[in-house]
Short mmCIF file of C-alpha atoms and ligand atoms in Angstrom, two decimals:
data_model
loop_
_atom_site.label_atom_id
_atom_site.label_comp_id
_atom_site.label_asym_id
_atom_site.label_seq_id
_atom_site.Cartn_x
_atom_site.Cartn_y
_atom_site.Cartn_z
CA UNK A 1 -18.85 7.10 -19.64
CA UNK A 2 -21.65 4.51 -19.39
CA UNK A 3 -24.60 6.71 -18.39
CA UNK A 4 -23.94 7.83 -14.84
CA UNK A 5 -21.51 5.01 -14.24
CA UNK A 6 -17.80 4.85 -14.90
CA UNK A 7 -16.12 1.93 -16.62
CA UNK A 8 -12.95 0.79 -14.82
CA UNK A 9 -10.00 -1.09 -16.32
CA UNK A 10 -7.50 -2.91 -14.11
CA UNK A 11 -3.83 -3.23 -14.99
CA UNK A 12 -2.69 -6.35 -13.13
CA UNK A 13 -4.70 -9.37 -12.11
CA UNK A 14 -2.81 -10.40 -8.98
CA UNK A 15 -3.41 -10.46 -5.26
CA UNK A 16 -4.39 -6.83 -4.80
CA UNK A 17 -6.74 -6.84 -7.79
CA UNK A 18 -8.67 -9.63 -6.08
CA UNK A 19 -9.16 -7.40 -3.04
CA UNK A 20 -10.38 -4.55 -5.25
CA UNK A 21 -12.87 -6.84 -6.99
CA UNK A 22 -14.29 -7.98 -3.64
CA UNK A 23 -14.43 -4.35 -2.53
CA UNK A 24 -16.26 -3.33 -5.68
CA UNK A 25 -19.46 -4.94 -4.35
CA UNK A 26 -19.72 -1.81 -2.18
CA UNK A 27 -19.11 0.65 -5.05
CA UNK A 28 -22.24 1.89 -6.82
CA UNK A 29 -21.04 4.36 -9.44
CA UNK A 30 -18.64 2.26 -11.51
CA UNK A 31 -18.41 -1.16 -13.11
CA UNK A 32 -15.26 -3.19 -13.65
CA UNK A 33 -15.19 -3.60 -17.42
CA UNK A 34 -11.62 -4.54 -18.25
CA UNK A 35 -8.54 -6.35 -17.00
CA UNK A 36 -5.09 -6.35 -18.58
CA UNK A 37 -2.34 -8.75 -17.63
CA UNK A 38 0.51 -9.98 -19.86
CA UNK A 39 -0.79 -13.46 -19.13
CA UNK A 40 -4.17 -13.40 -20.90
CA UNK A 41 -5.40 -16.45 -18.96
CA UNK A 42 -4.87 -14.52 -15.71
CA UNK A 43 -6.68 -11.49 -17.13
CA UNK A 44 -9.55 -13.75 -18.21
CA UNK A 45 -9.74 -15.34 -14.75
CA UNK A 46 -9.92 -11.90 -13.08
CA UNK A 47 -12.55 -10.74 -15.59
CA UNK A 48 -14.57 -13.89 -14.87
CA UNK A 49 -14.28 -13.21 -11.13
CA UNK A 50 -15.61 -9.67 -11.68
CA UNK A 51 -18.60 -11.12 -13.51
CA UNK A 52 -19.14 -13.76 -10.83
CA UNK A 53 -19.14 -11.05 -8.15
CA UNK A 54 -21.51 -9.01 -10.38
CA UNK A 55 -19.25 -5.97 -10.20
CA UNK A 56 -19.12 -5.53 -13.96
CA UNK A 57 -19.22 -7.25 -17.32
CA UNK A 58 -15.43 -7.27 -17.51
CA UNK A 59 -13.43 -8.57 -20.45
CA UNK A 60 -9.74 -9.41 -20.76
CA UNK A 61 -7.51 -7.16 -22.88
CA UNK A 62 -4.34 -8.18 -24.71
CA UNK A 63 -2.59 -4.85 -24.22
CA UNK A 64 -2.78 -1.67 -22.17
CA UNK A 65 -3.25 0.27 -25.43
CA UNK A 66 -6.30 -1.82 -26.39
CA UNK A 67 -7.86 -1.32 -22.98
CA UNK A 68 -7.30 2.46 -23.04
CA UNK A 69 -8.79 2.61 -26.55
CA UNK A 70 -11.95 0.72 -25.53
CA UNK A 71 -14.84 3.21 -25.42
CA UNK A 72 -16.27 1.70 -22.24
CA UNK A 73 -13.10 2.32 -20.17
CA UNK A 74 -13.06 5.68 -18.33
CA UNK A 75 -10.54 5.09 -15.54
CA UNK A 76 -7.57 2.88 -14.79
CA UNK A 77 -6.66 1.16 -11.51
CA UNK A 78 -2.89 0.62 -11.83
CA UNK A 79 -2.09 -2.59 -9.92
CA UNK A 80 0.98 -4.07 -11.60
CA UNK A 81 4.26 -4.89 -9.83
CA UNK A 82 6.50 -2.03 -8.60
CA UNK A 83 9.29 -2.50 -11.20
CA UNK A 84 6.79 -2.06 -14.04
CA UNK A 85 5.05 0.97 -12.57
CA UNK A 86 6.74 3.65 -14.70
CA UNK A 87 6.60 1.44 -17.79
CA UNK A 88 2.84 0.88 -17.29
CA UNK A 89 2.30 4.60 -16.72
CA UNK A 90 4.31 5.47 -19.83
CA UNK A 91 2.20 3.03 -21.89
CA UNK A 92 -0.99 4.70 -20.61
CA UNK A 93 0.31 8.19 -21.44
CA UNK A 94 1.55 7.14 -24.89
CA UNK A 95 -1.85 5.64 -25.69
CA UNK A 96 -3.60 8.85 -24.60
CA UNK A 97 -1.20 10.99 -26.66
CA UNK A 98 -2.01 9.09 -29.81
CA UNK A 99 -5.59 10.15 -29.29
CA UNK A 100 -6.88 6.74 -28.26
CA UNK A 101 -9.48 6.43 -25.57
CA UNK A 102 -11.07 9.05 -23.36
CA UNK A 103 -9.72 8.48 -19.89
CA UNK A 104 -10.76 10.64 -16.95
CA UNK A 105 -8.64 9.38 -14.11
CA UNK A 106 -6.06 6.95 -12.83
CA UNK A 107 -5.64 5.43 -9.39
CA UNK A 108 -2.27 3.88 -8.55
CA UNK A 109 -1.47 1.27 -5.93
CA UNK A 110 1.10 1.89 -3.24
CA UNK A 111 4.03 2.49 -3.37
CA UNK A 112 3.86 5.11 -6.11
CA UNK A 113 7.30 3.94 -7.29
CA UNK A 114 10.55 2.33 -6.14
CA UNK A 115 12.44 5.54 -5.40
CA UNK A 116 12.14 9.32 -5.60
CA UNK A 117 13.38 9.64 -9.20
CA UNK A 118 10.73 7.17 -10.38
CA UNK A 119 8.02 8.73 -8.21
CA UNK A 120 8.81 12.12 -9.72
CA UNK A 121 8.53 10.56 -13.18
CA UNK A 122 5.09 9.24 -12.24
CA UNK A 123 4.04 12.74 -11.19
CA UNK A 124 5.39 14.29 -14.40
CA UNK A 125 3.64 11.71 -16.56
CA UNK A 126 0.30 12.17 -14.83
CA UNK A 127 0.60 15.97 -15.04
CA UNK A 128 1.36 15.76 -18.78
CA UNK A 129 -1.59 13.42 -19.31
CA UNK A 130 -4.05 15.85 -17.72
CA UNK A 131 -5.74 12.94 -15.92
CA UNK A 132 -7.21 13.19 -12.43
CA UNK A 133 -5.06 11.06 -10.15
CA UNK A 134 -5.43 9.10 -6.95
CA UNK A 135 -2.94 7.29 -4.74
CA UNK A 136 -4.40 4.04 -3.40
CA UNK A 137 -3.61 3.94 0.32
CA UNK A 138 -6.40 1.72 1.61
CA UNK A 139 -5.58 2.03 5.31
CA UNK A 140 -6.56 5.69 5.57
CA UNK A 141 -10.01 4.64 4.34
CA UNK A 142 -10.45 1.75 6.81
CA UNK A 143 -13.71 2.37 8.71
CA UNK A 144 -12.02 1.93 12.11
CA UNK A 145 -9.36 4.49 11.14
CA UNK A 146 -11.71 7.10 9.66
CA UNK A 147 -14.32 6.73 12.41
CA UNK A 148 -11.67 6.77 15.15
CA UNK A 149 -10.08 9.87 13.66
CA UNK A 150 -13.40 11.65 13.33
CA UNK A 151 -14.46 11.04 16.94
CA UNK A 152 -11.00 11.68 18.38
CA UNK A 153 -10.71 15.07 16.66
CA UNK A 154 -14.31 16.23 17.09
CA UNK A 155 -14.65 15.25 20.76
CA UNK A 156 -11.35 14.71 22.55
CA UNK A 157 -9.01 16.96 20.55
CA UNK A 158 -11.56 19.77 20.25
CA UNK A 159 -11.73 20.08 24.05
CA UNK A 160 -8.28 19.09 25.25
CA UNK A 161 -5.85 19.65 22.37
CA UNK A 162 -4.53 17.93 19.28
CA UNK A 163 -3.02 14.41 19.27
CA UNK A 164 0.77 14.35 19.35
CA UNK A 165 1.88 10.76 18.90
CA UNK A 166 0.80 8.08 16.41
CA UNK A 167 2.18 4.54 16.39
CA UNK A 168 1.35 2.33 13.44
CA UNK A 169 2.50 -1.16 12.59
CA UNK A 170 1.88 -3.68 9.83
CA UNK A 171 3.23 -7.17 10.21
CA UNK A 172 2.84 -10.54 8.56
CA UNK A 173 4.91 -13.61 7.70
CA UNK A 174 6.08 -12.53 4.25
CA UNK A 175 4.73 -11.66 0.79
CA UNK A 176 3.19 -14.01 -1.73
CA UNK A 177 5.06 -13.33 -5.04
CA UNK A 178 8.78 -13.70 -5.80
CA UNK A 179 9.29 -10.09 -6.99
CA UNK A 180 8.50 -8.72 -3.51
CA UNK A 181 11.59 -10.57 -2.19
CA UNK A 182 13.89 -9.20 -4.90
CA UNK A 183 15.13 -5.82 -3.71
CA UNK A 184 15.97 -4.62 -7.20
CA UNK A 185 12.46 -5.32 -8.50
CA UNK A 186 10.47 -4.28 -5.49
CA UNK A 187 12.61 -1.23 -4.55
CA UNK A 188 13.61 -2.56 -1.14
CA UNK A 189 12.35 -4.98 1.49
CA UNK A 190 9.55 -4.61 4.02
CA UNK A 191 10.30 -0.92 4.55
CA UNK A 192 9.41 -0.04 0.98
CA UNK A 193 6.60 -2.58 0.79
CA UNK A 194 4.69 -1.85 3.98
CA UNK A 195 6.04 1.19 5.79
CA UNK A 196 4.34 3.34 3.14
CA UNK A 197 1.02 2.31 4.78
CA UNK A 198 2.09 2.94 8.36
CA UNK A 199 3.70 6.31 7.64
CA UNK A 200 0.60 7.56 5.85
CA UNK A 201 -1.84 6.31 8.47
CA UNK A 202 0.23 7.96 11.24
CA UNK A 203 0.37 11.24 9.31
CA UNK A 204 -3.37 11.01 8.59
CA UNK A 205 -4.32 10.59 12.26
CA UNK A 206 -2.21 13.57 13.33
CA UNK A 207 -3.60 15.86 10.61
CA UNK A 208 -6.71 17.80 11.61
CA UNK A 209 -9.66 16.71 9.42
CA UNK A 210 -10.08 19.28 6.64
CA UNK A 211 -6.60 20.75 7.11
CA UNK A 212 -4.13 20.45 4.23
CA UNK A 213 -1.35 17.89 4.25
CA UNK A 214 1.20 20.71 4.70
CA UNK A 215 -0.39 21.69 8.03
CA UNK A 216 1.97 19.24 9.68
CA UNK A 217 5.52 19.02 8.37
CA UNK A 218 8.11 16.20 8.60
CA UNK A 219 11.44 17.52 9.90
CA UNK A 220 13.65 14.49 10.62
CA UNK A 221 13.72 10.71 10.28
CA UNK A 222 15.51 8.00 12.23
CA UNK A 223 15.24 4.38 11.13
CA UNK A 224 16.68 0.89 11.40
CA UNK A 225 16.43 -2.15 9.16
CA UNK A 226 17.40 -5.79 9.70
CA UNK A 227 16.78 -9.24 8.39
CA UNK A 228 15.78 -11.18 11.49
CA UNK A 229 14.25 -14.34 10.09
CA UNK A 230 14.45 -14.86 6.34
CA UNK A 231 18.24 -14.70 5.97
CA UNK A 232 18.71 -17.59 8.41
CA UNK A 233 20.06 -20.48 6.28
CA UNK A 234 17.02 -22.73 6.79
CA UNK A 235 14.69 -19.89 5.71
CA UNK A 236 16.70 -18.81 2.66
CA UNK A 237 16.25 -22.41 1.51
CA UNK A 238 12.51 -22.34 2.20
CA UNK A 239 12.26 -19.10 0.20
CA UNK A 240 14.13 -20.63 -2.72
CA UNK A 241 11.83 -23.65 -2.71
CA UNK A 242 8.64 -21.59 -2.44
CA UNK A 243 9.58 -18.61 -4.62
CA UNK A 244 12.06 -20.08 -7.15
CA UNK A 245 15.77 -19.71 -7.82
CA UNK A 246 15.50 -15.99 -8.70
CA UNK A 247 14.95 -15.23 -5.01
CA UNK A 248 18.54 -15.41 -3.80
CA UNK A 249 18.10 -14.22 -0.24
CA UNK A 250 21.40 -15.73 0.87
CA UNK A 251 23.43 -13.40 -1.34
CA UNK A 252 20.92 -10.60 -1.85
CA UNK A 253 18.88 -10.28 1.33
CA UNK A 254 16.43 -7.50 1.94
CA UNK A 255 15.16 -6.34 5.31
CA UNK A 256 12.28 -8.25 6.90
CA UNK A 257 12.10 -5.77 9.78
CA UNK A 258 12.05 -1.98 9.73
CA UNK A 259 11.26 0.73 12.23
CA UNK A 260 11.26 4.49 11.90
CA UNK A 261 10.54 7.55 13.96
CA UNK A 262 9.42 10.58 12.00
CA UNK A 263 9.40 13.91 13.78
CA UNK A 264 6.83 16.37 12.49
CA UNK A 265 5.94 19.86 13.63
CA UNK A 266 2.38 21.10 13.85
CA UNK A 267 0.81 24.42 12.80
CA UNK A 268 2.44 26.11 15.87
CA UNK A 269 5.82 24.46 15.36
CA UNK A 270 5.16 22.10 18.29
CA UNK A 271 6.62 18.57 18.03
CA UNK A 272 4.62 15.57 16.83
CA UNK A 273 5.91 12.02 16.48
CA UNK A 274 4.97 9.16 14.14
CA UNK A 275 6.47 5.80 15.14
CA UNK A 276 6.20 2.97 12.64
CA UNK A 277 7.16 -0.71 12.63
CA UNK A 278 6.80 -3.16 9.80
CA UNK A 279 7.86 -6.77 9.47
CA UNK A 280 7.71 -9.89 7.36
CA UNK A 281 8.95 -11.85 10.36
CA UNK A 282 5.74 -11.92 12.40
CA UNK A 283 4.07 -15.29 12.77
CA UNK A 284 0.64 -14.87 14.30
CA UNK A 285 -2.83 -15.72 13.04
CA UNK A 286 -2.26 -13.56 9.94
CA UNK A 287 -1.79 -9.94 8.85
CA UNK A 288 -1.80 -7.66 11.90
CA UNK A 289 -2.41 -3.94 11.60
CA UNK A 290 -2.09 -1.95 14.79
CA UNK A 291 -2.59 1.71 15.45
CA UNK A 292 -2.34 3.82 18.56
CA UNK A 293 -2.78 7.56 18.90
CA UNK A 294 -2.06 9.59 22.03
CA UNK A 295 -3.36 13.04 22.92
CA UNK A 296 -3.36 15.10 26.14
CA UNK A 297 -6.50 13.52 27.69
CA UNK A 298 -7.21 10.55 25.40
CA UNK A 299 -5.82 7.62 23.48
CA UNK A 300 -7.08 5.44 20.67
CA UNK A 301 -6.02 1.96 19.69
CA UNK A 302 -6.89 -0.60 17.04
CA UNK A 303 -5.69 -4.14 16.26
CA UNK A 304 -7.06 -5.77 13.12
CA UNK A 305 -6.74 -9.26 14.64
CA UNK A 306 -9.02 -8.34 17.58
CA UNK A 307 -11.95 -9.24 15.39
CA UNK A 308 -15.49 -9.70 16.63
CA UNK A 309 -15.52 -13.24 15.27
CA UNK A 310 -13.23 -16.03 16.41
CA UNK A 311 -13.44 -19.64 15.39
CA UNK A 312 -11.94 -22.52 17.37
CA UNK A 313 -11.01 -25.66 15.45
CA UNK A 314 -9.63 -28.73 17.24
CA UNK A 315 -6.81 -30.93 15.97
CA UNK A 316 -9.43 -33.13 14.34
CA UNK A 317 -10.30 -30.34 11.88
CA UNK A 318 -7.77 -30.94 9.12
CA UNK A 319 -7.52 -29.30 5.75
CA UNK A 320 -5.32 -27.60 3.19
CA UNK A 321 -3.41 -24.43 4.04
CA UNK A 322 -5.11 -21.28 2.77
CA UNK A 323 -6.26 -17.75 3.51
CA UNK A 324 -9.95 -18.43 4.10
CA UNK A 325 -10.02 -16.74 7.52
CA UNK A 326 -7.63 -13.79 7.27
CA UNK A 327 -4.97 -12.40 4.89
CA UNK A 328 -1.53 -14.06 5.28
CA UNK A 329 -3.05 -16.72 7.51
CA UNK A 330 -0.54 -18.93 9.33
CA UNK A 331 -2.72 -21.70 10.77
CA UNK A 332 -5.90 -23.66 10.07
CA UNK A 333 -6.58 -24.84 13.61
CA UNK A 334 -6.81 -23.46 17.13
CA UNK A 335 -8.53 -20.22 18.04
CA UNK A 336 -8.49 -18.11 14.88
CA UNK A 337 -9.74 -14.57 14.24
CA UNK A 338 -12.00 -14.12 11.23
CA UNK A 339 -12.70 -10.81 9.50
CA UNK A 340 -16.28 -10.65 8.22
CA UNK A 341 -15.40 -8.53 5.18
CA UNK A 342 -11.68 -8.02 4.79
CA UNK A 343 -11.87 -5.81 1.70
CA UNK A 344 -14.14 -3.43 3.59
CA UNK A 345 -12.31 -3.60 6.92
CA UNK A 346 -8.86 -2.91 5.42
CA UNK A 347 -10.33 0.13 3.62
CA UNK A 348 -10.45 -0.99 -0.03
CA UNK A 349 -14.20 -0.55 -0.31
CA UNK A 350 -14.42 3.04 1.00
CA UNK A 351 -11.23 3.89 -0.87
CA UNK A 352 -12.48 2.67 -4.25
CA UNK A 353 -15.85 4.35 -3.67
CA UNK A 354 -14.10 7.65 -2.86
CA UNK A 355 -11.90 7.66 -5.98
CA UNK A 356 -14.80 6.64 -8.23
CA UNK A 357 -16.92 9.51 -6.89
CA UNK A 358 -14.09 12.01 -7.38
CA UNK A 359 -13.51 10.87 -10.96
CA UNK A 360 -17.23 10.85 -11.72
CA UNK A 361 -17.55 14.41 -10.39
CA UNK A 362 -14.43 15.56 -12.26
CA UNK A 363 -12.79 16.39 -8.92
CA UNK A 364 -9.10 15.90 -8.08
CA UNK A 365 -8.91 13.42 -5.14
CA UNK A 366 -7.29 14.60 -1.90
CA UNK A 367 -5.01 11.55 -1.82
CA UNK A 368 -3.02 11.86 -5.02
CA UNK A 369 0.28 11.11 -6.75
CA UNK A 370 1.72 14.11 -4.84
CA UNK A 371 1.07 12.27 -1.58
CA UNK A 372 2.61 9.11 -3.07
CA UNK A 373 5.70 11.17 -3.92
CA UNK A 374 6.07 12.60 -0.39
CA UNK A 375 5.66 9.13 1.12
CA UNK A 376 8.40 7.83 -1.20
CA UNK A 377 10.64 10.72 -0.08
CA UNK A 378 10.08 9.73 3.57
CA UNK A 379 10.72 6.04 2.86
CA UNK A 380 13.98 6.84 1.08
CA UNK A 381 15.07 9.13 3.92
CA UNK A 382 14.35 6.23 6.30
CA UNK A 383 16.61 3.95 4.22
CA UNK A 384 19.33 6.63 4.27
CA UNK A 385 19.03 6.88 8.05
CA UNK A 386 19.23 3.10 8.46
CA UNK A 387 22.27 2.86 6.17
CA UNK A 388 24.08 5.76 7.88
CA UNK A 389 22.92 4.82 11.39
CA UNK A 390 21.94 8.39 12.24
CA UNK A 391 18.96 10.73 12.32
CA UNK A 392 18.52 12.60 9.04
CA UNK A 393 16.88 15.97 8.51
CA UNK A 394 14.11 15.96 5.93
CA UNK A 395 14.64 16.53 2.91
CA UNK A 396 18.26 15.43 2.73
CA UNK A 397 20.66 16.27 -0.07
CA UNK A 398 20.92 13.56 -2.70
CA UNK A 399 17.38 12.28 -2.13
CA UNK A 400 16.39 12.81 -5.78
CA UNK A 401 18.84 10.24 -7.09
CA UNK A 402 19.15 7.99 -4.06
CA UNK A 403 18.59 4.25 -4.45
CA UNK A 404 18.80 2.12 -1.26
CA UNK A 405 21.54 -0.52 -1.08
CA UNK A 406 18.80 -3.16 -0.71
CA UNK A 407 17.38 -2.10 -4.07
CA UNK A 408 20.83 -2.38 -5.64
CA UNK A 409 21.35 -5.92 -4.30
CA UNK A 410 24.29 -4.62 -2.23
CA UNK A 411 22.91 -4.55 1.30
CA UNK A 412 24.63 -6.56 4.04
CA UNK A 413 22.58 -7.68 7.03
CA UNK A 414 24.69 -6.77 10.08
N1 LIG B 1 -2.93 -1.78 -0.74
C1 LIG B 1 -2.37 -2.89 -0.31
O1 LIG B 1 -2.45 -3.21 0.85
C2 LIG B 1 -1.62 -3.74 -1.29
C3 LIG B 1 -1.59 -5.13 -1.08
C4 LIG B 1 -0.89 -5.91 -1.99
C5 LIG B 1 -0.23 -5.32 -3.06
N2 LIG B 1 -0.28 -3.96 -3.23
C6 LIG B 1 0.42 -3.32 -4.36
O2 LIG B 1 -0.25 -3.68 -5.56
C7 LIG B 1 0.67 -3.93 -6.60
C8 LIG B 1 0.45 -5.35 -7.13
O3 LIG B 1 0.69 -6.27 -6.09
P1 LIG B 1 0.06 -7.74 -6.07
O4 LIG B 1 0.12 -8.22 -4.67
O5 LIG B 1 -1.23 -7.76 -6.80
O6 LIG B 1 1.16 -8.52 -6.91
P2 LIG B 1 1.04 -9.96 -7.57
O7 LIG B 1 2.41 -10.47 -7.73
O8 LIG B 1 0.02 -10.78 -6.85
O9 LIG B 1 0.41 -9.64 -8.99
C9 LIG B 1 1.10 -8.85 -9.89
C10 LIG B 1 0.30 -8.81 -11.15
O10 LIG B 1 0.97 -7.91 -12.01
C11 LIG B 1 0.60 -8.18 -13.31
N3 LIG B 1 1.71 -7.95 -14.24
C12 LIG B 1 2.79 -8.71 -14.51
N4 LIG B 1 3.54 -8.12 -15.46
C13 LIG B 1 2.91 -6.97 -15.80
C14 LIG B 1 3.17 -5.96 -16.73
N5 LIG B 1 4.23 -6.00 -17.55
N6 LIG B 1 2.31 -4.93 -16.79
C15 LIG B 1 1.24 -4.88 -16.00
N7 LIG B 1 0.92 -5.83 -15.12
C16 LIG B 1 1.75 -6.85 -15.01
C17 LIG B 1 0.07 -9.59 -13.34
O11 LIG B 1 -1.30 -9.50 -13.64
C18 LIG B 1 0.23 -10.11 -11.95
O12 LIG B 1 -0.83 -10.91 -11.58
C19 LIG B 1 2.04 -3.69 -6.01
O13 LIG B 1 2.49 -2.43 -6.32
C20 LIG B 1 1.84 -3.82 -4.52
O14 LIG B 1 2.73 -3.04 -3.76
C21 LIG B 1 -0.99 -3.18 -2.38
#
């Protein structure tokens, strides 16, 4: 440990790492000191970005083992692709076992793994390692979500009764790297990629602040998946051009739309409902996160594109396509919403600050690999429900070894 500050090493130098680096400007108790990526040039670029942002004197590492062994690295932020999650975790644990390094904690990006068997492996590995562990679900740290929850529970729910319905949605026009579009690598389509956020945010809003996760209990799941846009012939071609020949959406599609209803029961066995929708087939200004919560005498709602800042640009304002206004931006002209500080507004900043403080204090975070495992169980039950076209009681038989058809490259869009 560097004095009273932790040294953080990132595994992965991609899209999400960039968000974490931006967020780190709001984290006081840790510096970013390392980045590992199999492509050393990418690791060097991310390390340079960390220095430019003044969030740490980061250097690039050639291997996970070298980064773990470095005396300045105390914690790992695991941000590699889903299909390498268990492999990355195994490499960390092997390095620790050989007595290298002195890690305190690990924080892992969503989803914890591609299926329940892998998620359970992640839990076993982290338990064997003795490390403190955190599950990185940024949306439950978003200031609008945490503030909304706090006020709703302390004022409205305290007087009139607990909330009973949460609706959460995450939608954009499709992910940025080829592996997301390959069911076998990613673990599924949009359901696995984004419903993990919406399920957890819905569960979070319906759980009384301070109460344990088990205070509300999922009892059944009903879901549907479809490919609405990207398996149309003209779009499979666009995907191939943009993502490369390995993305064979024509023969191996994955869902670009998913919805699920999860029935929970509360402390008194009364029904609660979480409704979630996710899609890669939404073309609007950019990423749209919506949340609505209903209680007996109140309701709350949030839409990330209803930003306080909007910029109008006429047809004379021309320029290259990019994401300078909002994540997954779809236009450069017209009336566009702008988020002042995306990394903070999506929750990365408060999230990273929370996990750093837990690790620094030697405290097990509340949001952990165990939560990542339960979310994976719910996601897999949703796939089962969609495949079988029926409501499924939670936890169903066969869940431990279940792999969705999408993740086997066998799914047919009907
Ligand atoms: N919280 C969020 O909202 C959010 C957003 C995006 C991505 N994610 C999650 O973060 C993870 C990374 O996604 P991304 O968007 O950064 O992907 P990406 O495709 O942009 O980047 C992936 C990175 O993985 C790294 N990598 C490649 N091979 C590796 C290996 N063998 N070992 C370790 N790292 C390797 C590379 O540095 C690459 O840049 C995924 O699990 C994804 O689900 C979360």
